Coordinates of C-alpha atoms and ligand atoms in Angstrom, one line a residue:
X1 CA 146.0 60.3 89.0
X2 CA 144.0 58.2 91.5
X3 CA 140.4 57.9 90.5
X4 CA 137.4 56.1 92.1
X5 CA 136.2 54.8 88.7
X6 CA 139.5 53.0 88.1
X7 CA 138.7 50.5 90.8
X8 CA 138.2 46.9 89.5
X9 CA 137.6 43.9 91.8
X10 CA 140.2 41.2 91.9
X11 CA 139.4 38.0 89.9
X12 CA 139.2 34.8 91.9
X13 CA 141.4 31.8 91.3
X14 CA 140.0 28.9 89.4
X15 CA 140.8 25.8 91.5
X16 CA 139.5 23.4 88.8
X17 CA 142.8 24.1 87.1
X18 CA 145.5 21.6 88.4
X19 CA 148.3 24.2 88.2
X20 CA 146.4 26.5 90.7
X21 CA 146.0 23.6 93.1
X22 CA 149.7 22.9 92.8
X23 CA 150.7 26.5 93.4
X24 CA 148.5 26.5 96.5
X25 CA 150.2 23.3 97.8
X26 CA 153.6 24.9 97.2
X27 CA 152.5 28.0 99.2
X28 CA 151.4 25.8 102.1
X29 CA 154.9 24.2 102.1
X30 CA 156.5 27.7 102.0
X31 CA 154.3 29.0 104.8
X32 CA 155.0 25.8 106.9
X33 CA 158.7 26.4 106.4
X34 CA 158.8 30.1 106.9
X35 CA 155.9 31.2 109.0
X36 CA 154.6 28.3 111.1
X37 CA 155.9 28.4 114.6
X38 CA 156.8 32.0 114.4
X39 CA 155.9 34.7 117.0
X40 CA 154.1 37.9 116.1
X41 CA 154.8 40.7 118.5
X42 CA 152.8 43.9 119.1
X43 CA 153.6 46.9 116.9
X44 CA 153.5 50.2 118.8
X45 CA 154.9 53.4 117.3
X46 CA 156.6 51.3 114.6
X47 CA 158.5 49.1 117.1
X48 CA 158.0 45.4 117.7
X49 CA 157.1 44.9 121.4
X50 CA 157.0 41.5 123.0
X51 CA 155.0 40.6 126.1
X52 CA 155.5 38.2 129.0
X53 CA 152.3 36.3 128.1
X54 CA 151.4 35.0 124.6
X55 CA 148.4 34.0 122.7
X56 CA 148.5 30.7 120.7
X57 CA 146.9 30.1 117.3
X58 CA 146.0 26.4 116.9
X59 CA 145.2 24.8 113.6
X60 CA 141.5 24.0 114.0
X61 CA 141.7 21.1 111.6
X62 CA 144.6 19.5 113.5
X63 CA 144.6 20.8 117.1
X64 CA 148.0 19.1 117.7
X65 CA 149.6 21.8 115.6
X66 CA 150.5 25.2 117.0
X67 CA 150.5 27.5 114.0
X68 CA 152.2 30.3 115.9
X69 CA 151.9 32.7 118.7
X70 CA 151.2 36.4 119.1
X71 CA 152.0 38.8 121.9
X72 CA 149.2 39.5 124.4
X73 CA 148.9 43.2 125.0
X74 CA 148.5 44.5 128.5
X75 CA 146.5 47.6 129.6
X76 CA 149.8 49.5 129.7
X77 CA 150.5 48.5 126.1
X78 CA 147.1 49.7 125.1
X79 CA 147.6 53.0 126.9
X80 CA 150.9 53.5 125.1
X81 CA 149.4 52.5 121.7
X82 CA 146.7 55.1 122.1
X83 CA 149.1 57.8 123.2
X84 CA 151.5 57.0 120.3
X85 CA 148.6 57.1 117.9
X86 CA 147.6 60.6 119.0
X87 CA 151.2 61.7 118.5
X88 CA 151.3 60.2 115.0
X89 CA 148.0 61.9 114.1
X90 CA 149.6 65.3 114.4
X91 CA 151.5 64.8 111.2
X92 CA 149.3 62.1 109.5
X93 CA 146.3 64.3 109.4
X94 CA 148.3 66.9 107.4
X95 CA 149.2 64.4 104.7
X96 CA 147.5 65.0 101.3
X97 CA 144.7 62.5 100.7
X98 CA 146.4 61.2 97.6
X99 CA 149.7 60.6 99.4
X100 CA 147.9 58.6 102.0
X101 CA 146.0 56.7 99.3
X102 CA 149.2 55.7 97.6
X103 CA 150.3 53.8 100.7
X104 CA 147.1 51.7 100.5
X105 CA 147.7 51.1 96.8
X106 CA 151.2 50.0 97.4
X107 CA 150.0 47.6 100.2
X108 CA 147.5 46.2 97.7
X109 CA 150.3 45.6 95.2
X110 CA 152.4 43.8 97.8
X111 CA 149.5 41.7 98.9
X112 CA 148.8 40.7 95.3
X113 CA 152.4 39.4 95.1
X114 CA 152.0 37.6 98.5
X115 CA 148.4 36.4 97.9
X116 CA 149.1 32.7 98.1
X117 CA 151.1 33.1 101.3
X118 CA 148.2 35.0 102.9
X119 CA 145.8 32.3 101.8
X120 CA 147.9 29.4 103.0
X121 CA 148.4 31.1 106.4
X122 CA 144.6 31.3 106.8
X123 CA 144.2 27.7 105.7
X124 CA 146.3 26.8 108.7
X125 CA 145.2 29.4 111.2
X126 CA 141.4 29.4 110.8
X127 CA 140.7 26.4 108.5
X128 CA 139.7 28.1 105.3
X129 CA 139.8 25.8 102.2
X130 CA 141.5 27.1 99.1
X131 CA 138.6 28.9 97.5
X132 CA 137.4 30.5 100.8
X133 CA 140.9 31.8 101.6
X134 CA 141.4 33.0 98.0
X135 CA 138.2 35.1 97.9
X136 CA 139.0 36.6 101.2
X137 CA 142.5 37.7 100.2
X138 CA 140.9 39.1 97.0
X139 CA 138.5 41.1 99.2
X140 CA 141.4 42.4 101.3
X141 CA 143.1 43.7 98.1
X142 CA 139.8 45.2 97.0
X143 CA 139.3 47.0 100.3
X144 CA 142.7 48.6 100.0
X145 CA 142.2 49.6 96.4
X146 CA 138.6 50.7 96.8
X147 CA 139.2 52.9 99.9
X148 CA 142.3 54.4 98.4
X149 CA 140.4 55.5 95.3
X150 CA 137.2 56.5 97.2
X151 CA 139.2 58.8 99.4
X152 CA 139.8 61.1 96.4
X153 CA 136.2 62.3 96.5
X154 CA 136.7 63.7 100.0
X155 CA 139.9 65.6 99.2
X156 CA 140.2 69.4 99.4
X157 CA 138.0 72.3 100.2
X158 CA 134.7 72.1 98.3
X159 CA 134.6 68.3 98.0
X160 CA 130.9 68.4 98.9
X161 CA 128.4 70.7 97.2
X162 CA 126.8 73.7 98.9
X163 CA 124.3 76.2 97.5
X164 CA 125.5 79.5 96.0
X165 CA 125.0 82.6 98.2
X166 CA 125.5 86.2 97.2
X167 CA 128.6 88.0 98.6
X168 CA 130.2 84.9 100.2
X169 CA 132.3 82.0 99.4
X170 CA 130.9 78.9 101.1
X171 CA 132.4 75.4 101.1
X172 CA 132.8 72.1 103.0
X173 CA 135.9 70.5 104.2
X174 CA 136.2 66.9 105.2
X175 CA 138.5 66.4 108.1
X176 CA 139.7 63.3 109.9
X177 CA 138.3 62.6 113.4
X178 CA 141.4 61.6 115.4
X179 CA 142.3 58.2 116.9
X180 CA 140.0 55.2 116.9
X181 CA 139.9 51.6 117.7
X182 CA 139.2 48.8 115.3
X183 CA 138.1 45.4 116.7
X184 CA 137.8 42.5 114.3
X185 CA 136.5 38.9 114.2
X186 CA 138.3 35.7 113.4
X187 CA 136.1 34.7 110.5
X188 CA 137.4 37.2 108.0
X189 CA 140.7 37.8 109.7
X190 CA 142.5 39.2 106.7
X191 CA 139.9 41.3 104.8
X192 CA 137.8 42.6 107.7
X193 CA 140.9 43.3 109.8
X194 CA 142.6 45.4 107.1
X195 CA 139.4 46.9 105.7
X196 CA 138.4 48.3 109.1
X197 CA 141.9 49.7 109.7
X198 CA 142.6 51.0 106.1
X199 CA 139.4 53.0 105.8
X200 CA 139.9 55.3 108.8
X201 CA 143.6 55.5 108.0
X202 CA 143.3 56.7 104.5
X203 CA 140.8 59.3 105.7
X204 CA 143.6 60.7 107.9
X205 CA 142.9 59.0 111.3
X206 CA 145.2 56.8 113.3
X207 CA 144.0 53.3 114.4
X208 CA 144.7 50.9 117.3
X209 CA 143.7 47.5 115.8
X210 CA 142.9 44.6 118.0
X211 CA 142.5 41.3 116.0
X212 CA 140.6 38.3 117.3
X213 CA 142.5 36.0 119.5
X214 CA 142.1 33.0 117.1
X215 CA 143.6 34.8 114.1
X216 CA 146.4 37.1 115.2
X217 CA 149.0 35.7 112.8
X218 CA 147.3 36.7 109.6
X219 CA 146.5 40.1 111.1
X220 CA 150.2 40.5 111.9
X221 CA 151.1 39.5 108.3
X222 CA 148.8 42.3 107.1
X223 CA 150.4 44.9 109.5
X224 CA 153.8 44.0 108.1
X225 CA 152.6 44.7 104.6
X226 CA 151.2 48.1 105.6
X227 CA 154.6 49.0 107.2
X228 CA 156.4 47.7 104.1
X229 CA 154.2 49.9 102.0
X230 CA 155.4 53.0 103.9
X231 CA 152.8 53.6 106.6
X232 CA 154.4 55.9 109.2
X233 CA 155.1 54.7 112.7
X234 CA 152.1 55.0 115.1
X235 CA 149.4 55.3 112.4
X236 CA 148.4 51.7 112.7
X237 CA 149.1 50.2 116.2
X238 CA 148.9 46.4 116.3
X239 CA 147.5 45.2 119.5
X240 CA 146.6 41.5 119.7
X241 CA 145.2 40.8 123.1
X242 CA 142.1 39.6 125.0
X243 CA 138.8 41.4 124.0
X244 CA 137.4 41.5 127.5
X245 CA 140.6 43.1 128.8
X246 CA 142.4 45.4 126.2
X247 CA 139.3 45.6 124.0
X248 CA 137.2 46.9 126.9
X249 CA 140.0 49.3 127.9
X250 CA 140.2 50.8 124.5
X251 CA 136.5 51.1 123.9
X252 CA 135.9 52.9 127.2
X253 CA 138.9 55.1 127.0
X254 CA 138.2 58.9 127.0
X255 CA 140.6 59.5 124.1
X256 CA 139.0 57.0 121.8
X257 CA 137.0 58.9 119.2
X258 CA 135.6 56.2 117.1
X259 CA 135.1 52.4 117.4
X260 CA 134.7 50.2 114.4
X261 CA 133.7 46.8 115.4
X262 CA 132.8 43.6 113.6
X263 CA 131.7 40.6 115.6
X264 CA 128.9 39.1 117.6
X265 CA 125.7 40.9 118.5
X266 CA 126.3 40.4 122.3
X267 CA 129.8 42.1 122.2
X268 CA 128.7 44.7 119.8
X269 CA 125.7 45.8 121.9
X270 CA 127.9 45.8 125.0
X271 CA 130.4 48.1 123.2
X272 CA 127.6 50.4 122.1
X273 CA 126.5 50.7 125.7
X274 CA 129.8 51.3 127.3
X275 CA 130.9 53.7 124.5
X276 CA 127.8 55.8 125.2
X277 CA 128.9 56.5 128.7
X278 CA 130.9 59.7 129.0
X279 CA 134.0 59.4 131.1
X280 CA 136.2 62.1 132.7
X281 CA 138.7 63.6 130.2
X282 CA 136.4 62.9 127.2
X283 CA 135.5 65.7 124.9
X284 CA 134.1 63.8 122.0
X285 CA 130.9 61.8 121.5
X286 CA 132.2 58.4 120.4
X287 CA 131.2 57.2 117.0
X288 CA 130.4 53.5 117.0
X289 CA 130.2 51.5 113.8
X290 CA 128.9 48.0 114.3
X291 CA 128.8 45.0 111.9
X292 CA 127.1 42.2 113.8
X293 CA 125.5 38.7 113.3
X294 CA 122.7 37.4 111.2
X295 CA 120.1 34.7 110.9
X296 CA 120.0 34.9 107.1
X297 CA 117.2 33.4 105.1
X298 CA 116.7 32.4 101.5
X299 CA 113.2 31.8 100.1
X300 CA 112.4 29.3 97.4
X301 CA 109.0 29.6 95.8
X302 CA 107.1 27.3 93.5
X303 CA 108.2 29.2 90.4
X304 CA 111.9 29.0 91.1
X305 CA 114.5 27.2 89.0
X306 CA 115.0 24.5 91.6
X307 CA 118.6 23.6 90.4
X308 CA 119.6 27.2 90.8
X309 CA 117.9 27.3 94.2
X310 CA 119.5 24.2 95.6
X311 CA 123.0 25.2 94.4
X312 CA 122.5 28.7 95.9
X313 CA 121.3 27.1 99.2
X314 CA 124.3 24.8 99.3
X315 CA 126.9 27.5 98.7
X316 CA 125.3 29.9 101.1
X317 CA 124.9 27.4 103.9
X318 CA 128.1 25.5 103.9
X319 CA 130.8 27.8 102.5
X320 CA 133.4 28.1 105.3
X321 CA 131.2 25.7 107.3
X322 CA 128.5 28.3 107.8
X323 CA 130.9 30.6 109.7
X324 CA 129.9 33.7 107.9
X325 CA 127.7 36.5 109.1
X326 CA 126.0 36.2 105.7
X327 CA 125.6 32.4 105.8
X328 CA 122.2 31.0 104.8
X329 CA 121.0 29.4 108.1
X330 CA 117.3 29.4 107.3
X331 CA 116.0 27.9 104.1
X332 CA 112.3 28.9 103.6
X333 CA 110.5 26.8 101.0
X334 CA 106.8 27.1 100.0
X335 CA 104.8 24.0 100.6
X336 CA 104.2 23.1 96.9
X337 CA 107.9 22.5 96.2
X338 CA 109.1 21.8 99.8
X339 CA 109.8 18.1 99.4
X340 CA 111.5 18.4 96.1
X341 CA 113.8 21.2 97.2
X342 CA 114.6 19.7 100.6
X343 CA 115.3 16.2 99.2
X344 CA 117.6 17.6 96.5
X345 CA 119.3 19.9 99.1
X346 CA 119.9 17.0 101.5
X347 CA 121.2 14.8 98.7
X348 CA 123.7 17.4 97.6
X349 CA 124.8 18.3 101.2
X350 CA 125.3 14.6 101.9
X351 CA 128.1 14.5 99.3
X352 CA 130.1 17.3 101.0
X353 CA 133.2 15.8 102.4
X354 CA 134.4 16.8 105.8
X355 CA 138.2 17.1 106.1
X356 CA 141.2 19.4 106.6
X357 CA 141.5 22.8 105.0
X358 CA 145.0 21.8 103.9
X359 CA 143.6 19.0 101.7
X360 CA 140.9 21.5 100.5
X361 CA 137.9 19.7 101.9
X362 CA 134.6 21.5 101.2
X363 CA 133.6 21.4 104.9
X364 CA 136.5 21.8 107.4
X365 CA 136.7 22.2 111.1
X366 CA 135.0 25.1 113.0
X367 CA 137.4 27.6 114.5
X368 CA 137.7 26.6 118.2
X369 CA 136.5 24.6 121.2
X370 CA 134.0 27.3 122.1
X371 CA 132.4 27.3 118.7
X372 CA 132.4 23.5 118.6
X373 CA 130.6 23.3 122.0
X374 CA 128.1 26.0 121.1
X375 CA 127.2 24.3 117.8
X376 CA 127.1 20.9 119.5
X377 CA 124.5 22.4 121.9
X378 CA 122.3 23.3 119.0
X379 CA 122.7 19.8 117.5
X380 CA 121.4 18.4 120.8
X381 CA 118.4 20.7 120.5
X382 CA 117.7 19.8 116.8
X383 CA 115.6 16.6 117.3
X384 CA 113.3 18.6 119.7
X385 CA 112.8 21.4 117.3
X386 CA 112.5 19.7 114.0
X387 CA 113.4 16.5 112.0
X388 CA 117.1 15.9 111.6
X389 CA 117.4 15.1 107.8
X390 CA 121.2 15.1 107.7
X391 CA 124.1 15.1 110.1
X392 CA 123.4 16.2 113.6
X393 CA 126.7 15.0 115.1
X394 CA 129.8 16.7 116.2
X395 CA 132.7 14.7 114.9
X396 CA 135.8 15.9 116.6
X397 CA 138.0 14.0 114.1
X398 CA 138.4 13.8 110.3
X399 CA 141.0 11.9 108.2
X400 CA 142.8 10.9 111.3
X401 CA 143.2 14.5 112.6
X402 CA 141.7 15.7 115.8
X403 CA 139.9 19.0 115.2
X404 CA 136.7 20.8 115.7
X405 CA 134.7 19.0 113.0
X406 CA 130.9 19.1 112.8
X407 CA 128.8 17.2 110.2
X408 CA 126.9 19.3 107.8
X409 CA 123.4 19.3 109.3
X410 CA 120.0 19.9 107.9
X411 CA 117.0 20.1 110.2
X412 CA 113.5 20.1 108.5
X413 CA 110.2 21.5 109.5
X414 CA 111.6 23.9 112.1
X415 CA 109.0 26.3 113.6
X416 CA 109.8 29.9 112.6
X417 CA 109.8 30.8 116.3
X418 CA 112.1 28.0 117.4
X419 CA 115.6 28.8 118.7
X420 CA 117.1 27.0 115.7
X421 CA 115.2 29.5 113.5
X422 CA 116.0 32.6 115.6
X423 CA 119.5 32.3 117.0
X424 CA 122.8 32.6 115.1
X425 CA 124.5 29.2 115.3
X426 CA 127.6 30.1 113.2
X427 CA 128.3 26.6 112.0
X428 CA 127.2 24.1 109.2
X429 CA 123.6 23.8 110.5
X430 CA 120.6 24.8 108.3
X431 CA 117.0 25.0 109.5
X432 CA 114.4 24.4 106.8
X433 CA 111.1 26.2 107.3
X434 CA 107.9 25.3 105.5
X435 CA 105.8 28.2 104.2
X436 CA 102.2 28.0 103.1
X437 CA 102.8 30.4 100.2
X438 CA 104.9 33.3 99.0
X439 CA 103.5 35.9 101.5
X440 CA 103.9 33.5 104.4
X441 CA 107.5 32.9 103.3
X442 CA 108.2 36.6 103.3
X443 CA 106.7 37.0 106.8
X444 CA 108.8 34.2 108.1
X445 CA 112.0 35.7 106.5
X446 CA 111.2 39.0 108.3
X447 CA 110.5 37.3 111.7
X448 CA 113.9 37.6 113.4
X449 CA 115.7 40.5 115.1
X450 CA 118.4 40.4 112.5
X451 CA 118.6 42.0 109.0
X452 CA 121.8 41.2 107.3
X453 CA 121.6 39.1 104.1
X454 CA 118.6 37.5 102.4
X455 CA 117.7 35.9 99.2
X456 CA 114.8 34.9 96.9
X457 CA 114.7 32.2 94.3
X458 CA 111.7 32.9 92.1
X459 CA 110.9 33.7 88.5
X460 CA 107.9 36.0 89.4
X461 CA 108.8 39.6 88.7
X462 CA 106.2 41.0 91.1
X463 CA 107.5 38.9 94.0
X464 CA 111.1 40.0 93.3
X465 CA 109.9 43.6 93.3
X466 CA 108.0 43.2 96.5
X467 CA 111.0 41.6 98.1
X468 CA 113.2 44.4 96.8
X469 CA 111.2 46.7 99.1
X470 CA 109.9 44.5 101.9
X471 CA 112.5 41.8 102.6
X472 CA 114.3 43.2 105.6
X473 CA 118.0 42.7 104.8
X474 CA 120.9 45.0 104.2
X475 CA 122.1 42.7 101.4
X476 CA 119.5 41.0 99.2
X477 CA 120.2 38.6 96.4
X478 CA 117.9 37.1 93.8
X479 CA 118.4 33.7 92.2
X480 CA 121.9 33.2 93.5
X481 CA 123.8 32.5 96.8
X482 CA 123.4 35.1 99.6
X483 CA 127.1 35.1 100.5
X484 CA 130.2 36.6 98.8
X485 CA 129.6 40.3 98.6
X486 CA 132.2 42.0 96.5
X487 CA 133.8 45.3 97.5
X488 CA 132.3 48.2 95.6
X489 CA 129.9 45.8 93.8
X490 CA 127.7 44.8 96.8
X491 CA 128.4 47.3 99.6
X492 CA 128.0 45.2 102.7
X493 CA 126.2 45.6 106.0
X494 CA 123.0 44.9 107.8
X495 CA 120.4 46.7 109.9
X496 CA 118.3 45.9 113.0
X497 CA 120.4 43.8 115.3
X498 CA 122.8 43.1 112.5
X499 CA 124.5 46.4 112.8
X500 CA 124.5 50.1 111.9
X501 CA 124.3 49.5 108.2
X502 CA 127.6 51.3 107.5
X503 CA 128.1 49.4 104.2
X504 CA 131.7 48.4 104.1
X505 CA 133.1 48.5 100.6
X506 CA 130.4 51.1 99.7
X507 CA 130.6 54.6 98.3
X508 CA 130.0 56.4 101.7
X509 CA 131.9 54.2 104.0
X510 CA 134.8 56.6 104.5
X511 CA 132.4 59.3 105.6
X512 CA 132.1 57.3 108.9
X513 CA 135.7 58.5 109.6
X514 CA 135.4 62.1 108.6
X515 CA 133.8 65.2 110.1
X516 CA 132.5 67.9 107.9
X517 CA 133.4 71.5 108.4
X518 CA 131.6 74.4 106.8
X519 CA 133.7 77.5 106.1
X520 CA 132.3 80.8 105.0
X521 CA 134.2 83.9 103.9
X522 CA 132.3 87.2 103.4
X523 CA 133.8 89.2 100.5
Ligands
NDP1 P1 133.2 38.2 119.0 O1 132.1 39.2 119.2 O2 133.3 37.1 120.0 O3 134.6 38.9 118.9 C1 134.9 39.9 118.0 C2 136.0 40.8 118.5 O4 135.6 41.4 119.7 C3 137.2 39.9 118.9 O5 138.4 40.6 118.5 C4 137.1 39.9 120.4 O6 138.3 39.6 121.1 C5 136.6 41.2 120.7 N1 135.9 41.4 122.0 C6 135.4 40.5 122.8 N2 134.9 41.0 124.0 C7 135.1 42.4 123.9 C8 134.9 43.5 124.7 N3 134.2 43.3 125.9 N4 135.3 44.7 124.3 C9 135.9 44.9 123.1 N5 136.2 43.8 122.3 C10 135.8 42.6 122.7 O7 132.9 37.7 117.5 P2 133.7 36.5 116.7 O8 135.1 36.9 116.6 O9 133.3 35.2 117.3 O10 133.1 36.7 115.3 C11 131.9 36.1 114.8 C12 130.7 37.0 114.9 O11 131.0 38.1 114.0 C13 129.5 36.4 114.3 O12 128.4 36.9 115.2 C14 129.3 37.0 112.9 O13 128.0 37.1 112.5 C15 129.9 38.4 113.2 N6 130.4 39.0 111.9 C16 129.7 40.0 111.3 C17 130.0 40.5 110.1 C18 129.3 41.7 109.5 O14 129.8 42.3 108.5 N7 128.1 42.0 109.9 C19 131.2 40.0 109.3 C20 131.9 38.9 110.1 C21 131.5 38.5 111.3 P3 138.7 38.1 121.5 O15 139.0 37.4 120.3 O16 139.8 38.3 122.4 O17 137.5 37.6 122.3

C-alpha cells in the first residue's frame, strides 16, 4: 500500500569519498559518449516529433561545445499538444489515484538507477558541479516519491472531512481540473521541471510542459523516464520552444485551465496578467501558480557563532554561483561584529576556485550570455553603490575554456535602498549591509518587494522567536544556510513578489491541481 508516511528523502552523495568522484567522472564519460550531440524531439501524444528549427544547448563552461539540440515547437505543435492532452485526459482522469501514483514511483526508481547520468548531463548542459547536480537529482526523485504518496490522501469519496447532518450522507470528492501548462526555468531543470509536471499528473490532470531554452536536454531525459515508467500517451506533452512564442500561446489559450510557472518575476507577472483575461471559448477561470525570484537575506547579529554564520553565508551565496531563487544575495550584519564577519567572509570567498563544472570547481560559469551581460552590468554599478571587497570582474574564461565566468564578488556597505540591495542579480554577487542593531537588521531584511528565503544567525532565543513571526520570507532558516530546501521537510515557496506561496514539496501542494466537489444524498 502506498502511504504518505513512507516517504523518505534521498540521501546526498558524499564527494569527499574518492570512489564517488571516480563514479561521477565515469558518468561524465558515458554521457559524453552516449548523450552529447544528440537531438531531443518534441513528444506529442506519445510520438516523437521533429521540427524544422532547433534549439541548441551550449556548455556554459566551454561555449565551444554543443551539448545537444532540442526541437523548437511551433504554434501548430502547441495547438496539437493541447488537443492531444485533452483527449488523453478522458481516460487518465478515470484512473485510480494509486495506479497513477505507481507510475511516479516507478519513474523515481528508474531515476535512482540513472542518477549519475542525469547529474552528468546537467554538469554539461547548465554547469552544475557534482554536489549541486547530485542534490538536484535527489530532489527530483523526492518530488516523484512525495507527490505519489501525498496523492493517496485525496483519493476516494470522503477524502476530506465534513460535519455530520441528520438524514443525509455528505461527502467531498477531489477531482482533477483538466489540462494545464507547466513552464519551468533553467536553474533547476531536472527537479523543478519534473516536480511541476508530476504533481498535476498524479492528481489526474494532463500537462503540456515547456522547459527553458537553455536546459531542454535534461528535461527530455526526464520525459523519457516518465514514458518508460508507463505514462500513457498524451498525459505529458513535451514541448521545448521559445517562451515568448509557444509559452505565450499556451498561457493565453482558452483551453488551458491551470498554469504552473517557475521563473522570473517579470515573466511570472506577465503570465498572471494575460491569464486573467478571458478569451472566447474559455469556460474556466485559469488557476495560476507562480514561483518567482528573490532578494534573500541572512542576518548575523552580535550573539551569533561567527564560524557557523560565515559558513552559512558562503554556502548560501555561492552554491551554483548564486543562480538559485533562494541564494543569499544580501548579508546583513550588525555593526558590532560587521568587520569580523565581513573580513572572514571575504577571506573564505577568496579561496573559491572558478573553473569548469566538469572538473568540479566550486564556482563555475553562469548559464548564458544574457545572464553574463546582466551580471556584468551590476558589477559596473558596484563601485558606485558600495565598496568592492572581492571580485567585481566578469572573466569570460577559466582554465583555458571560454565560458560565462564571473568572479565571486562581495560588495560592502551597500545602502539598503540601492539597486544592488533591491534587485535580483542571479549570479555570484553578494551585497553586505550594515545594521545598527538587531531591530534595524530585521527592518532591512524586510525592505524589499520579495519574500522568498531568509535566515538569522543568532543565539538569542527572543530574536529567533521574533523572526519566526516577523521576518517576511516563505522559507526561514536559523543558524544554517538559507538554500537547499528538502522536499517534504521544508516545503518551498515565497510570498509577496516571490510568488503565490504554493509550497512545492509540501502537504497541500497537490490541492492546487484538484477541485473539490460536495455530494449530498438525502436518505
Ligand atoms: P524566465 O522567467 O526567463 O523563464 C522561465 C520560463 O518562462 C522559461 O521556460 C521561459 O522560456 C518561459 N517564458 C519566457 N517568456 C514567456 C512568456 N511570455 N510566456 C510564457 N513563458 C515564458 O526565468 P529563468 O529561466 O531565467 O529562471 C530564473 C528565474 O527563476 C529567477 O528569477 C529565479 O529566482 C526564478 N526561480 C524561482 C524559483 C522559486 O521556486 N521561487 C525556483 C527557481 C527559479 P525561454 O527559456 O524560452 O525564455
